[in-house]
Amino acid sequence: MPKTPLPLHRIQKPPMTPQRLRRLMLIASLVLLAVCWTVLAMLKPATQGKIVLTAGAPGGIYYNYAERYAQILKRDGITLDIRSSSGSVENFQRLREEDNEFQVGFIQSGTGNSEQAPGIQTIAAISYEPIWVFYQGAATFDRLSQLRGKRISLGLPGSGLRIVANDLLTENGITTNNSTLVELNGSTAYEQLLNNKIDAAFFIGRADSELIHTLLNSGIKLMSFSQADAMVQKFPSLSKITYPRGATSLINDKPSHDVTLLAATAMLVSKESLHPALAYLLLDAANVIHNAPDFFTPRNYFPNQNIEDFAISDETRRYFKSGRPFLQRYLPFWLANFIERRFTILLPFIAVLFGLIQAVPRIYEASMKKRLVVWYKEIHLLEEEIWNTDAPSEEKLTEWHNEIEEIDSNANQIDIPQRYYGDIYALKQAIRVVRDRISEAAHQREITTTSPSPQ
């Protein structure tokens, strides 16, 4: 059974001329940009103008650091909200809790680790915190185990010093069962040492801090750790450092020999949710504050990422490898952050637009081809019917003739770019072939009808 031919007189769509294509692309681009900008206007700012930092006790080294950070961050329009605490332990507890306002803080190495707080990351190791053990008595001590049976101050509860001192003493066999362990702040411990109310005390702090400077000039003995190498192996959060001969006083040759000390490392840490742009600002501030040399480290030793208590932030790794992000090197922070923010959000839209730009020519070409394919289908169906009809009637021949002329007329009205003229001529050639077939069928019918009938 012959297939029903497609209807003729198809409505041709307006041609997709280059000018019309450019207009459509311009309109699409403007609409896309308008949508992007609307989304941007509805979004919250990428960074907040305030960082909440948990420091330490007012007047302490951590609190003093925080005040210096605040001054530097203020230049970029960031307010550092400094919150006091009892020390490293409380700072750690605050930052390990997800649902509170604390974002950044100072923690002493050995206070915690990534297993206990996977949501904390290290921004930078910022300084050594020397551990000093001062003691009274005629004997010279160079091992903690020699303090067995003595009255010893460990530091205040909640402080990083308290944790380190207790761990070190326990490892050396000193406990509350065989010694008197008390918890005193630095000033009180110093006074009780002077008055022989205690025999030894742990202190922590820089050599140039007021309390340590006073102790070094007081005549109270300072322990040099003869077993420091073994102790840092047992306690990886500690480092071995040397307080050099004459560092307290060259004139008086104090101390009269190099003193081997242990040191914890102060770390600037944050929650993983801290915005990367703020992390870079904190790293810049750390580089200004902590890169000076001292008795224990050369210039630019700190800040660094040589610490393993918590995971190192991605921003820290990039910062120490290649410095600040490109835009932040040359533009003010707010402008660099604005551009980075917009670029990050616009990037998916740009990718979509790029895909559309690449797709439009293919769509356009398919549209042009479709205009020709419609008439090729008409020709194919007509030709198929001609081949399947053995003896067409006069009416059928007339119908075929009208159809092919209708197709030819419509083909002449197709408006397509010059590059597709070859396809038009190929279509006309196909029309000519079918027209010849119709003429041949008509001629064959004429021969058949005029031939005499057999007698």
Short mmCIF file of C-alpha atoms in Angstrom, two decimals:
data_model
loop_
_atom_site.label_atom_id
_atom_site.label_comp_id
_atom_site.label_asym_id
_atom_site.label_seq_id
_atom_site.Cartn_x
_atom_site.Cartn_y
_atom_site.Cartn_z
CA MET A 1 0.00 0.00 0.00
CA PRO A 2 1.55 3.34 -1.03
CA LYS A 3 2.49 5.78 1.72
CA THR A 4 0.40 8.87 2.12
CA PRO A 5 2.45 11.83 0.91
CA LEU A 6 3.24 14.67 3.28
CA PRO A 7 0.95 17.68 2.88
CA LEU A 8 2.17 20.41 0.58
CA HIS A 9 2.10 24.20 1.09
CA ARG A 10 4.25 23.93 4.21
CA ILE A 11 4.69 27.25 5.97
CA GLN A 12 8.31 28.29 5.75
CA LYS A 13 9.72 29.99 8.89
CA PRO A 14 11.50 33.33 8.56
CA PRO A 15 15.06 32.66 7.43
CA MET A 16 17.83 32.61 10.07
CA THR A 17 20.00 35.29 8.52
CA PRO A 18 23.37 36.28 10.10
CA GLN A 19 21.86 39.58 11.24
CA ARG A 20 18.94 37.83 12.93
CA LEU A 21 21.34 35.34 14.53
CA ARG A 22 23.47 38.14 15.98
CA ARG A 23 20.38 39.83 17.41
CA LEU A 24 19.22 36.62 19.06
CA MET A 25 22.67 36.00 20.56
CA LEU A 26 22.82 39.56 21.89
CA ILE A 27 19.38 39.25 23.49
CA ALA A 28 20.28 35.88 25.02
CA SER A 29 23.53 37.30 26.42
CA LEU A 30 21.78 40.29 27.96
CA VAL A 31 19.14 38.07 29.55
CA LEU A 32 21.83 35.77 30.94
CA LEU A 33 23.79 38.69 32.41
CA ALA A 34 20.63 40.12 33.95
CA VAL A 35 19.88 36.80 35.62
CA CYS A 36 23.45 36.55 36.91
CA TRP A 37 23.42 40.03 38.38
CA THR A 38 20.05 39.41 40.03
CA VAL A 39 21.44 36.28 41.67
CA LEU A 40 24.47 38.23 42.87
CA ALA A 41 22.30 40.94 44.36
CA MET A 42 20.34 38.35 46.34
CA LEU A 43 23.39 36.56 47.71
CA LYS A 44 24.95 37.42 51.06
CA PRO A 45 28.46 38.86 51.05
CA ALA A 46 31.20 36.28 50.61
CA THR A 47 33.05 37.33 53.73
CA GLN A 48 31.97 38.83 57.01
CA GLY A 49 33.65 41.92 58.35
CA LYS A 50 34.36 40.33 61.73
CA ILE A 51 36.38 37.39 63.02
CA VAL A 52 35.78 36.06 66.53
CA LEU A 53 39.08 34.92 68.07
CA THR A 54 39.52 33.08 71.35
CA ALA A 55 42.83 34.25 72.83
CA GLY A 56 43.92 33.87 76.44
CA ALA A 57 44.05 35.89 79.62
CA PRO A 58 44.38 39.68 79.17
CA GLY A 59 48.05 40.58 79.44
CA GLY A 60 49.17 37.11 78.36
CA ILE A 61 51.18 36.32 75.27
CA TYR A 62 48.19 35.03 73.29
CA TYR A 63 46.11 38.08 74.11
CA ASN A 64 49.00 40.36 73.12
CA TYR A 65 49.29 38.51 69.82
CA ALA A 66 45.57 38.95 69.24
CA GLU A 67 45.79 42.71 69.75
CA ARG A 68 48.54 42.94 67.15
CA TYR A 69 46.49 40.87 64.70
CA ALA A 70 43.54 43.21 65.27
CA GLN A 71 45.61 46.24 64.28
CA ILE A 72 46.75 44.65 61.02
CA LEU A 73 43.35 43.24 60.04
CA LYS A 74 41.75 46.62 60.65
CA ARG A 75 43.66 48.01 57.64
CA ASP A 76 41.60 45.73 55.40
CA GLY A 77 38.32 46.55 57.09
CA ILE A 78 38.16 43.39 59.20
CA THR A 79 37.28 43.63 62.89
CA LEU A 80 38.92 41.08 65.18
CA ASP A 81 36.62 40.37 68.11
CA ILE A 82 39.02 39.17 70.83
CA ARG A 83 37.56 36.95 73.54
CA SER A 84 39.57 36.16 76.66
CA SER A 85 39.94 32.61 77.96
CA SER A 86 41.78 30.60 80.58
CA GLY A 87 44.25 29.44 77.93
CA SER A 88 44.97 26.85 75.30
CA VAL A 89 42.63 24.16 76.64
CA GLU A 90 39.59 26.42 76.68
CA ASN A 91 40.49 27.74 73.23
CA PHE A 92 40.58 24.18 71.95
CA GLN A 93 37.24 23.33 73.55
CA ARG A 94 35.61 26.41 72.05
CA LEU A 95 36.84 25.69 68.53
CA ARG A 96 35.97 22.00 68.53
CA GLU A 97 32.30 22.89 69.10
CA GLU A 98 30.64 23.53 65.76
CA ASP A 99 27.65 25.58 66.86
CA ASN A 100 29.21 28.63 68.44
CA GLU A 101 30.59 31.96 67.29
CA PHE A 102 34.30 31.24 67.73
CA GLN A 103 36.18 30.99 64.44
CA VAL A 104 39.89 31.35 65.19
CA GLY A 105 42.17 30.89 68.19
CA PHE A 106 45.62 30.18 69.57
CA ILE A 107 46.40 26.65 70.73
CA GLN A 108 49.57 25.20 72.19
CA SER A 109 50.88 22.03 70.53
CA GLY A 110 49.95 18.93 72.48
CA THR A 111 46.60 20.35 73.61
CA GLY A 112 44.57 18.37 71.08
CA ASN A 113 44.72 16.70 67.69
CA SER A 114 42.71 16.11 64.53
CA GLU A 115 41.22 12.85 65.84
CA GLN A 116 39.68 14.72 68.77
CA ALA A 117 38.63 17.70 66.64
CA PRO A 118 38.46 16.92 62.89
CA GLY A 119 36.81 20.29 62.25
CA ILE A 120 39.89 22.28 63.31
CA GLN A 121 42.61 23.21 60.82
CA THR A 122 46.00 24.83 61.29
CA ILE A 123 46.51 28.24 59.74
CA ALA A 124 50.16 28.40 60.84
CA ALA A 125 52.66 27.50 63.52
CA ILE A 126 53.64 30.93 64.83
CA SER A 127 56.29 30.62 67.56
CA TYR A 128 58.11 28.40 70.00
CA GLU A 129 56.89 28.49 73.59
CA PRO A 130 59.92 27.59 75.74
CA ILE A 131 59.24 25.49 78.82
CA TRP A 132 61.35 26.62 81.76
CA VAL A 133 61.82 24.65 84.98
CA PHE A 134 63.25 26.76 87.80
CA TYR A 135 64.18 25.16 91.11
CA GLN A 136 65.73 25.93 94.49
CA GLY A 137 68.36 23.98 96.38
CA ALA A 138 72.05 23.31 96.54
CA ALA A 139 72.00 20.38 94.13
CA THR A 140 72.08 20.78 90.34
CA PHE A 141 69.27 19.02 88.50
CA ASP A 142 69.25 18.15 84.80
CA ARG A 143 66.57 15.43 84.80
CA LEU A 144 62.93 15.75 85.80
CA SER A 145 63.09 12.47 87.70
CA GLN A 146 65.39 14.23 90.20
CA LEU A 147 62.37 16.28 91.36
CA ARG A 148 60.78 13.21 92.92
CA GLY A 149 59.47 14.03 96.39
CA LYS A 150 59.59 17.79 95.78
CA ARG A 151 56.90 20.46 95.87
CA ILE A 152 56.26 21.36 92.22
CA SER A 153 54.01 23.95 90.53
CA LEU A 154 52.51 22.78 87.23
CA GLY A 155 50.62 25.89 86.11
CA LEU A 156 46.95 26.74 86.21
CA PRO A 157 44.17 24.29 85.30
CA GLY A 158 43.04 24.85 81.70
CA SER A 159 46.45 26.05 80.57
CA GLY A 160 48.56 24.27 77.99
CA LEU A 161 51.46 24.38 80.45
CA ARG A 162 49.48 22.34 82.96
CA ILE A 163 48.97 19.54 80.42
CA VAL A 164 52.59 19.47 79.25
CA ALA A 165 54.02 19.61 82.78
CA ASN A 166 51.80 16.80 83.99
CA ASP A 167 52.67 14.61 80.97
CA LEU A 168 56.40 15.19 81.40
CA LEU A 169 56.38 14.50 85.12
CA THR A 170 54.27 11.37 84.70
CA GLU A 171 56.69 10.04 82.08
CA ASN A 172 59.50 10.64 84.58
CA GLY A 173 57.73 8.77 87.38
CA ILE A 174 56.53 11.79 89.35
CA THR A 175 52.90 11.70 90.51
CA THR A 176 50.79 12.92 93.40
CA ASN A 177 51.66 9.67 95.18
CA ASN A 178 55.31 10.58 95.60
CA SER A 179 55.46 14.36 95.21
CA THR A 180 53.44 17.47 96.02
CA LEU A 181 51.95 18.90 92.83
CA VAL A 182 50.29 22.31 93.03
CA GLU A 183 48.53 24.49 90.46
CA LEU A 184 49.71 28.11 90.59
CA ASN A 185 49.87 30.97 88.14
CA GLY A 186 53.27 32.26 87.10
CA SER A 187 53.54 35.20 89.48
CA THR A 188 52.48 33.18 92.51
CA ALA A 189 54.83 30.34 91.62
CA TYR A 190 57.73 32.81 91.39
CA GLU A 191 56.94 34.30 94.80
CA GLN A 192 56.67 30.88 96.41
CA LEU A 193 59.98 29.83 94.87
CA LEU A 194 61.64 32.91 96.35
CA ASN A 195 60.12 32.13 99.74
CA ASN A 196 61.00 28.42 99.54
CA LYS A 197 57.35 27.41 99.79
CA ILE A 198 57.80 25.24 96.70
CA ASP A 199 60.92 23.58 95.34
CA ALA A 200 60.38 23.80 91.58
CA ALA A 201 57.98 25.30 89.08
CA PHE A 202 57.17 25.02 85.39
CA PHE A 203 56.85 28.24 83.39
CA ILE A 204 56.17 28.89 79.73
CA GLY A 205 56.84 32.00 77.70
CA ARG A 206 59.31 33.97 75.63
CA ALA A 207 62.71 34.78 77.09
CA ASP A 208 61.99 38.49 76.82
CA SER A 209 58.65 38.31 78.66
CA GLU A 210 58.62 40.18 81.97
CA LEU A 211 58.16 37.14 84.22
CA ILE A 212 60.80 34.97 82.51
CA HIS A 213 63.25 37.87 82.41
CA THR A 214 62.74 38.37 86.15
CA LEU A 215 63.29 34.67 86.85
CA LEU A 216 66.46 34.55 84.76
CA ASN A 217 67.92 37.42 86.80
CA SER A 218 66.70 36.20 90.19
CA GLY A 219 69.41 33.70 91.08
CA ILE A 220 66.93 30.81 91.03
CA LYS A 221 68.41 27.84 89.19
CA LEU A 222 67.28 26.90 85.68
CA MET A 223 67.18 23.24 84.66
CA SER A 224 68.95 22.19 81.45
CA PHE A 225 67.27 19.05 80.08
CA SER A 226 70.02 16.48 79.54
CA GLN A 227 67.44 14.00 78.20
CA ALA A 228 65.82 16.43 75.74
CA ASP A 229 66.50 14.28 72.66
CA ALA A 230 64.70 11.31 74.17
CA MET A 231 61.85 13.47 75.44
CA VAL A 232 61.04 15.00 72.04
CA GLN A 233 60.91 11.47 70.63
CA LYS A 234 58.30 10.52 73.22
CA PHE A 235 56.43 13.83 72.82
CA PRO A 236 56.38 14.84 69.11
CA SER A 237 54.52 18.05 69.93
CA LEU A 238 57.65 19.32 71.70
CA SER A 239 60.91 20.59 70.23
CA LYS A 240 64.45 20.79 71.56
CA ILE A 241 65.87 24.33 71.67
CA THR A 242 68.94 25.98 73.17
CA TYR A 243 69.08 29.10 75.31
CA PRO A 244 72.62 30.30 74.58
CA ARG A 245 75.32 31.16 77.08
CA GLY A 246 75.31 34.84 77.98
CA ALA A 247 71.81 35.41 76.55
CA THR A 248 70.54 36.90 79.82
CA SER A 249 73.64 39.02 80.45
CA LEU A 250 76.87 39.13 78.48
CA ILE A 251 78.57 41.18 81.19
CA ASN A 252 77.70 38.71 83.95
CA ASP A 253 77.92 35.68 81.66
CA LYS A 254 74.40 34.53 82.52
CA PRO A 255 73.74 31.77 81.98
CA SER A 256 77.29 30.51 82.19
CA HIS A 257 76.61 27.68 79.73
CA ASP A 258 74.15 26.79 77.00
CA VAL A 259 70.84 25.63 78.48
CA THR A 260 68.88 22.91 76.70
CA LEU A 261 65.14 23.52 76.88
CA LEU A 262 61.98 21.94 75.59
CA ALA A 263 59.45 24.02 73.70
CA ALA A 264 55.84 23.68 72.69
CA THR A 265 54.68 25.39 69.49
CA ALA A 266 52.02 28.07 69.44
CA MET A 267 49.55 27.56 66.61
CA LEU A 268 47.01 29.82 64.97
CA VAL A 269 44.08 27.53 64.17
CA SER A 270 40.57 27.93 62.84
CA LYS A 271 37.41 26.04 62.09
CA GLU A 272 37.26 24.59 58.58
CA SER A 273 34.33 26.91 57.86
CA LEU A 274 36.56 30.00 57.94
CA HIS A 275 36.36 31.80 54.60
CA PRO A 276 39.54 31.32 52.51
CA ALA A 277 39.94 35.06 51.95
CA LEU A 278 40.10 35.62 55.72
CA ALA A 279 42.64 32.82 56.08
CA TYR A 280 44.95 34.64 53.66
CA LEU A 281 44.59 37.85 55.67
CA LEU A 282 45.48 36.00 58.87
CA LEU A 283 48.52 34.47 57.18
CA ASP A 284 49.67 37.91 56.07
CA ALA A 285 49.30 39.20 59.61
CA ALA A 286 51.15 36.19 61.01
CA ASN A 287 54.00 36.82 58.60
CA VAL A 288 54.34 40.38 59.87
CA ILE A 289 54.07 39.54 63.58
CA HIS A 290 56.05 36.31 63.91
CA ASN A 291 58.89 36.48 61.38
CA ALA A 292 61.39 38.29 63.62
CA PRO A 293 64.45 36.39 64.92
CA ASP A 294 64.95 35.52 68.59
CA PHE A 295 67.27 33.37 70.70
CA PHE A 296 65.78 30.19 69.29
CA THR A 297 64.94 30.85 65.63
CA PRO A 298 66.36 32.86 62.72
CA ARG A 299 64.38 35.49 60.84
CA ASN A 300 61.49 34.11 58.76
CA TYR A 301 61.51 30.73 60.51
CA PHE A 302 57.97 31.46 61.67
CA PRO A 303 55.23 31.34 60.57
CA ASN A 304 55.47 27.89 59.02
CA GLN A 305 53.46 24.72 58.49
CA ASN A 306 55.84 22.37 60.32
CA ILE A 307 53.26 21.09 62.77
CA GLU A 308 51.11 17.95 62.71
CA ASP A 309 48.56 18.31 65.51
CA PHE A 310 45.78 19.31 63.10
CA ALA A 311 45.33 19.22 59.33
CA ILE A 312 47.06 22.06 57.51
CA SER A 313 44.54 24.28 55.72
CA ASP A 314 44.54 24.34 51.91
CA GLU A 315 45.08 28.11 52.00
CA THR A 316 48.20 27.62 54.14
CA ARG A 317 49.69 25.13 51.68
CA ARG A 318 49.04 27.46 48.76
CA TYR A 319 50.31 30.50 50.69
CA PHE A 320 53.66 28.94 51.56
CA LYS A 321 54.02 27.54 48.05
CA SER A 322 53.10 30.56 45.93
CA GLY A 323 52.05 33.42 48.21
CA ARG A 324 48.78 35.32 48.20
CA PRO A 325 46.20 34.82 45.43
CA PHE A 326 46.99 36.83 42.30
CA LEU A 327 44.35 39.54 42.72
CA GLN A 328 45.10 40.06 46.42
CA ARG A 329 48.71 40.86 45.57
CA TYR A 330 47.81 43.91 43.52
CA LEU A 331 44.37 45.04 44.67
CA PRO A 332 42.86 46.08 48.00
CA PHE A 333 41.34 43.16 49.86
CA TRP A 334 37.72 44.27 49.41
CA LEU A 335 38.14 44.76 45.65
CA ALA A 336 40.03 41.51 45.12
CA ASN A 337 37.41 39.62 47.12
CA PHE A 338 34.59 41.32 45.18
CA ILE A 339 36.08 40.30 41.83
CA GLU A 340 36.89 36.76 42.96
CA ARG A 341 33.38 36.37 44.35
CA ARG A 342 31.72 37.52 41.13
CA PHE A 343 34.02 35.47 38.97
CA THR A 344 33.36 32.32 40.99
CA ILE A 345 29.61 32.74 40.66
CA LEU A 346 29.66 33.85 37.02
CA LEU A 347 31.94 31.03 35.91
CA PRO A 348 29.10 28.45 35.55
CA PHE A 349 27.04 30.96 33.59
CA ILE A 350 30.01 31.73 31.34
CA ALA A 351 30.44 28.01 30.72
CA VAL A 352 26.77 27.71 29.76
CA LEU A 353 27.01 30.74 27.49
CA PHE A 354 30.13 29.34 25.83
CA GLY A 355 28.30 26.08 25.21
CA LEU A 356 25.36 27.94 23.68
CA ILE A 357 27.66 29.94 21.43
CA GLN A 358 29.20 26.72 20.18
CA ALA A 359 25.80 25.07 19.73
CA VAL A 360 24.12 27.91 17.82
CA PRO A 361 25.97 27.34 14.51
CA ARG A 362 25.10 23.65 14.60
CA ILE A 363 21.47 24.43 15.40
CA TYR A 364 21.45 26.99 12.61
CA GLU A 365 22.87 24.51 10.11
CA ALA A 366 20.36 21.86 11.18
CA SER A 367 17.56 24.39 10.66
CA MET A 368 18.76 25.11 7.12
CA LYS A 369 19.02 21.41 6.32
CA LYS A 370 15.55 20.80 7.69
CA ARG A 371 14.02 23.18 5.15
CA LEU A 372 15.45 21.07 2.37
CA VAL A 373 14.76 17.70 3.99
CA VAL A 374 11.02 18.48 4.07
CA TRP A 375 10.90 18.62 0.29
CA TYR A 376 13.22 15.66 -0.19
CA LYS A 377 10.69 13.63 1.81
CA GLU A 378 7.89 14.89 -0.47
CA ILE A 379 9.91 13.87 -3.53
CA HIS A 380 10.77 10.47 -2.07
CA LEU A 381 7.14 9.63 -1.28
CA LEU A 382 6.00 10.78 -4.70
CA GLU A 383 8.72 8.80 -6.47
CA GLU A 384 7.89 5.71 -4.42
CA GLU A 385 4.24 5.93 -5.45
CA ILE A 386 5.21 6.29 -9.11
CA TRP A 387 7.34 3.14 -9.00
CA ASN A 388 4.60 1.18 -7.23
CA THR A 389 1.88 2.10 -9.75
CA ASP A 390 1.90 -0.11 -12.85
CA ALA A 391 -0.76 1.57 -14.99
CA PRO A 392 -1.55 5.06 -13.71
CA SER A 393 -4.77 6.66 -14.83
CA GLU A 394 -4.96 10.03 -16.51
CA GLU A 395 -6.18 11.53 -13.25
CA LYS A 396 -3.25 10.06 -11.32
CA LEU A 397 -0.73 11.39 -13.84
CA THR A 398 -2.28 14.83 -13.55
CA GLU A 399 -2.12 14.60 -9.74
CA TRP A 400 1.58 13.64 -9.90
CA HIS A 401 2.35 16.44 -12.28
CA ASN A 402 0.65 18.99 -10.03
CA GLU A 403 2.50 17.68 -6.99
CA ILE A 404 5.97 17.91 -8.55
CA GLU A 405 5.25 21.40 -9.82
CA GLU A 406 4.03 22.36 -6.34
CA ILE A 407 7.27 21.02 -4.84
CA ASP A 408 9.33 22.89 -7.44
CA SER A 409 7.44 26.10 -6.70
CA ASN A 410 8.03 25.77 -2.95
CA ALA A 411 11.71 24.92 -3.46
CA ASN A 412 12.13 28.12 -5.41
CA GLN A 413 10.75 30.08 -2.43
CA ILE A 414 13.22 28.67 0.14
CA ASP A 415 15.38 31.54 1.39
CA ILE A 416 18.71 30.29 2.74
CA PRO A 417 22.26 31.69 2.84
CA GLN A 418 24.49 31.45 -0.19
CA ARG A 419 26.62 28.68 1.33
CA TYR A 420 23.63 26.30 0.96
CA TYR A 421 22.96 27.05 -2.73
CA GLY A 422 24.57 23.75 -3.68
CA ASP A 423 21.92 21.92 -1.65
CA ILE A 424 19.19 23.88 -3.44
CA TYR A 425 20.54 22.84 -6.84
CA ALA A 426 20.75 19.23 -5.68
CA LEU A 427 17.07 19.45 -4.68
CA LYS A 428 16.16 20.87 -8.09
CA GLN A 429 18.04 18.01 -9.74
CA ALA A 430 15.98 15.53 -7.71
CA ILE A 431 12.79 17.35 -8.77
CA ARG A 432 13.92 17.11 -12.41
CA VAL A 433 14.48 13.36 -12.09
CA VAL A 434 10.99 12.76 -10.67
CA ARG A 435 9.44 15.04 -13.29
CA ASP A 436 11.11 12.95 -16.00
CA ARG A 437 9.72 9.82 -14.37
CA ILE A 438 6.21 11.28 -14.55
CA SER A 439 6.72 12.23 -18.20
CA GLU A 440 7.98 8.73 -18.93
CA ALA A 441 4.91 7.23 -17.22
CA ALA A 442 2.62 9.52 -19.24
CA HIS A 443 4.39 8.59 -22.48
CA GLN A 444 4.06 4.91 -21.67
CA ARG A 445 0.32 5.33 -21.05
CA GLU A 446 -0.05 7.13 -24.37
CA ILE A 447 1.64 4.28 -26.21
CA THR A 448 -0.54 1.77 -24.44
CA THR A 449 -3.82 3.55 -25.21
CA THR A 450 -3.02 4.20 -28.91
CA SER A 451 -1.84 0.72 -29.74
CA PRO A 452 -4.46 -1.39 -31.74
CA SER A 453 -6.20 -4.10 -29.80
CA PRO A 454 -5.29 -7.66 -30.80
CA GLN A 455 -7.83 -9.37 -33.02
#
